[in-house]
């Protein structure tokens, strides 16, 4: 039963020992981990070729197995950027909607903690709710709405694991201000502010999925103060903060919600629409997985450049 099974600290320690045993000494103590969301795994290809170790999630003891297409699952260890900063890259993640428990969804984050990670950069693909956002925009998260958590689906529910942190951790400072400031500086340094790409700060609403939001849910989330919505990230961030890891998180906007009243399609409107108008109306703002992956590919390069610049600037401190 749950009480007698080894807790997440014991399992994470076992996994970290296995992972370390596969690594050369120079990669055994990464202080930085990066979680690559849907279509954002390209960062793994920019790692120095030597030394570089890849471990498929399926080969790692206690790791959850990812089941979504476009989310290859591997742990990649290597050095990144001009200063050859040792990093642990999580390419692909376990989502709650796959049926994993919150314990499994956040397990890799805890392995990172045991490996000595002090800072984690989490990326994801998300839906835009803020009406100023466009597909391809990058959002540096400054807060979240843990909708699943507020109703009891929470990664820290259950006996507190003292080895990681306290029973009642604060989250008011979850999104590290210093790292956010560095982000804006890195953005300017890269000249990305002079390009089409746009960087915002915003609030991420975590939903369990796997359905995308209805129009009414989009309006509700927007009214509640969310700028983007997605099915990941928040559980990992909570577990990271519990364990005292500094957090920086980015959403790539891969689709935008239609929030205008007109999209509500009241009865008379629908009755007088032509078939073509109806088709257009229904496809407007409809999120789909292909669109998510495509927008990810386009904007991923800028996001990667941004992350690398931040890593490089962090190294200099
Ligand atoms: N991931 C990408 N787009 C999303 C959306 N609209 N809602 C939830 N998760 C998403």
Coordinates of N, CA and C in Angstrom, one line a residue, residues 32-38 40-41 43 57 74-75 88-95 105 108-109 112 119-125 232-233 236-237 240 248-250 303 307:
X32 N 22.0 22.9 -13.2 CA 20.9 23.4 -14.0 C 20.2 22.3 -14.8
X33 N 18.9 22.3 -14.7 CA 18.1 21.4 -15.5 C 17.1 22.2 -16.4
X34 N 16.9 21.6 -17.6 CA 15.9 22.3 -18.5 C 14.9 21.3 -19.0
X35 N 13.6 21.6 -18.8 CA 12.6 20.7 -19.3 C 12.1 21.3 -20.6
X36 N 12.2 20.4 -21.6 CA 11.8 20.8 -23.0 C 10.4 20.3 -23.3
X37 N 9.5 21.2 -23.5 CA 8.1 20.9 -23.8 C 7.9 20.5 -25.3
X38 N 6.6 20.3 -25.6 CA 6.2 19.8 -27.0 C 6.9 20.6 -28.0
X40 N 9.9 21.4 -28.4 CA 11.0 22.3 -27.9 C 12.3 21.5 -27.5
X41 N 12.3 20.3 -28.0 CA 13.4 19.4 -27.6 C 14.7 19.7 -28.5
X43 N 16.7 21.9 -28.3 CA 17.8 22.3 -27.5 C 18.8 21.2 -27.3
X57 N 13.8 7.4 -21.4 CA 13.1 7.3 -20.1 C 12.8 5.8 -19.8
X74 N 13.5 11.4 -23.3 CA 14.8 11.1 -22.9 C 15.5 12.1 -22.0
X75 N 16.4 11.7 -21.1 CA 17.1 12.5 -20.2 C 18.5 12.7 -20.9
X88 N 21.3 19.1 -17.3 CA 20.4 17.9 -17.4 C 19.2 18.4 -18.2
X89 N 19.0 17.8 -19.4 CA 17.8 18.1 -20.2 C 16.8 17.0 -20.1
X90 N 15.6 17.5 -19.8 CA 14.5 16.5 -19.9 C 13.7 16.7 -21.1
X91 N 13.9 15.9 -22.1 CA 13.2 16.1 -23.4 C 12.0 15.2 -23.4
X92 N 10.8 15.9 -23.3 CA 9.6 15.2 -23.1 C 9.3 15.0 -21.7
X93 N 8.0 15.0 -21.3 CA 7.6 14.9 -19.9 C 6.4 14.0 -19.8
X94 N 6.2 13.6 -18.6 CA 5.0 12.8 -18.3 C 3.9 13.8 -17.9
X95 N 2.7 13.6 -18.5 CA 1.6 14.5 -18.2 C 0.5 13.8 -17.4
X105 N 4.3 12.4 -12.4 CA 4.5 13.6 -13.2 C 5.6 14.4 -12.7
X108 N 10.7 13.2 -12.2 CA 12.0 13.7 -12.8 C 12.5 14.9 -12.1
X109 N 11.6 15.8 -11.7 CA 12.0 17.0 -11.0 C 12.7 16.7 -9.7
X112 N 16.2 15.4 -10.3 CA 17.1 16.5 -10.5 C 17.5 17.1 -9.2
X119 N 18.7 25.1 -10.2 CA 17.9 26.0 -11.0 C 17.2 25.2 -12.1
X120 N 16.0 25.4 -12.3 CA 15.3 24.6 -13.4 C 14.6 25.6 -14.3
X121 N 14.8 25.4 -15.6 CA 14.1 26.2 -16.6 C 13.1 25.2 -17.3
X122 N 11.8 25.6 -17.2 CA 10.7 24.7 -17.6 C 10.1 25.4 -18.9
X123 N 9.9 24.6 -19.9 CA 9.3 25.2 -21.1 C 8.0 24.4 -21.5
X124 N 7.1 25.0 -22.1 CA 5.9 24.3 -22.6 C 5.3 24.9 -23.8
X125 N 4.4 24.2 -24.4 CA 3.5 24.8 -25.5 C 2.2 25.1 -24.8
X232 N 0.6 21.2 -18.3 CA 1.9 20.7 -17.7 C 2.4 21.8 -16.7
X233 N 3.7 21.6 -16.4 CA 4.5 22.7 -15.8 C 4.2 23.0 -14.4
X236 N 5.4 20.4 -11.8 CA 6.8 20.3 -11.7 C 7.4 21.5 -10.9
X237 N 6.8 22.7 -11.2 CA 7.2 23.9 -10.5 C 6.9 23.9 -9.0
X240 N 9.5 21.6 -7.5 CA 10.8 22.2 -7.5 C 10.8 23.2 -6.4
X248 N 12.5 29.1 -13.5 CA 12.2 30.0 -14.6 C 11.3 29.2 -15.6
X249 N 10.2 29.8 -16.1 CA 9.4 29.0 -16.9 C 8.9 29.8 -18.1
X250 N 8.8 29.2 -19.3 CA 8.4 29.8 -20.5 C 7.3 29.0 -21.2
X303 N 13.3 30.6 -28.8 CA 13.2 30.2 -27.4 C 14.5 29.5 -27.0
X307 N 17.1 30.7 -24.0 CA 17.5 29.9 -22.9 C 19.0 29.8 -22.9

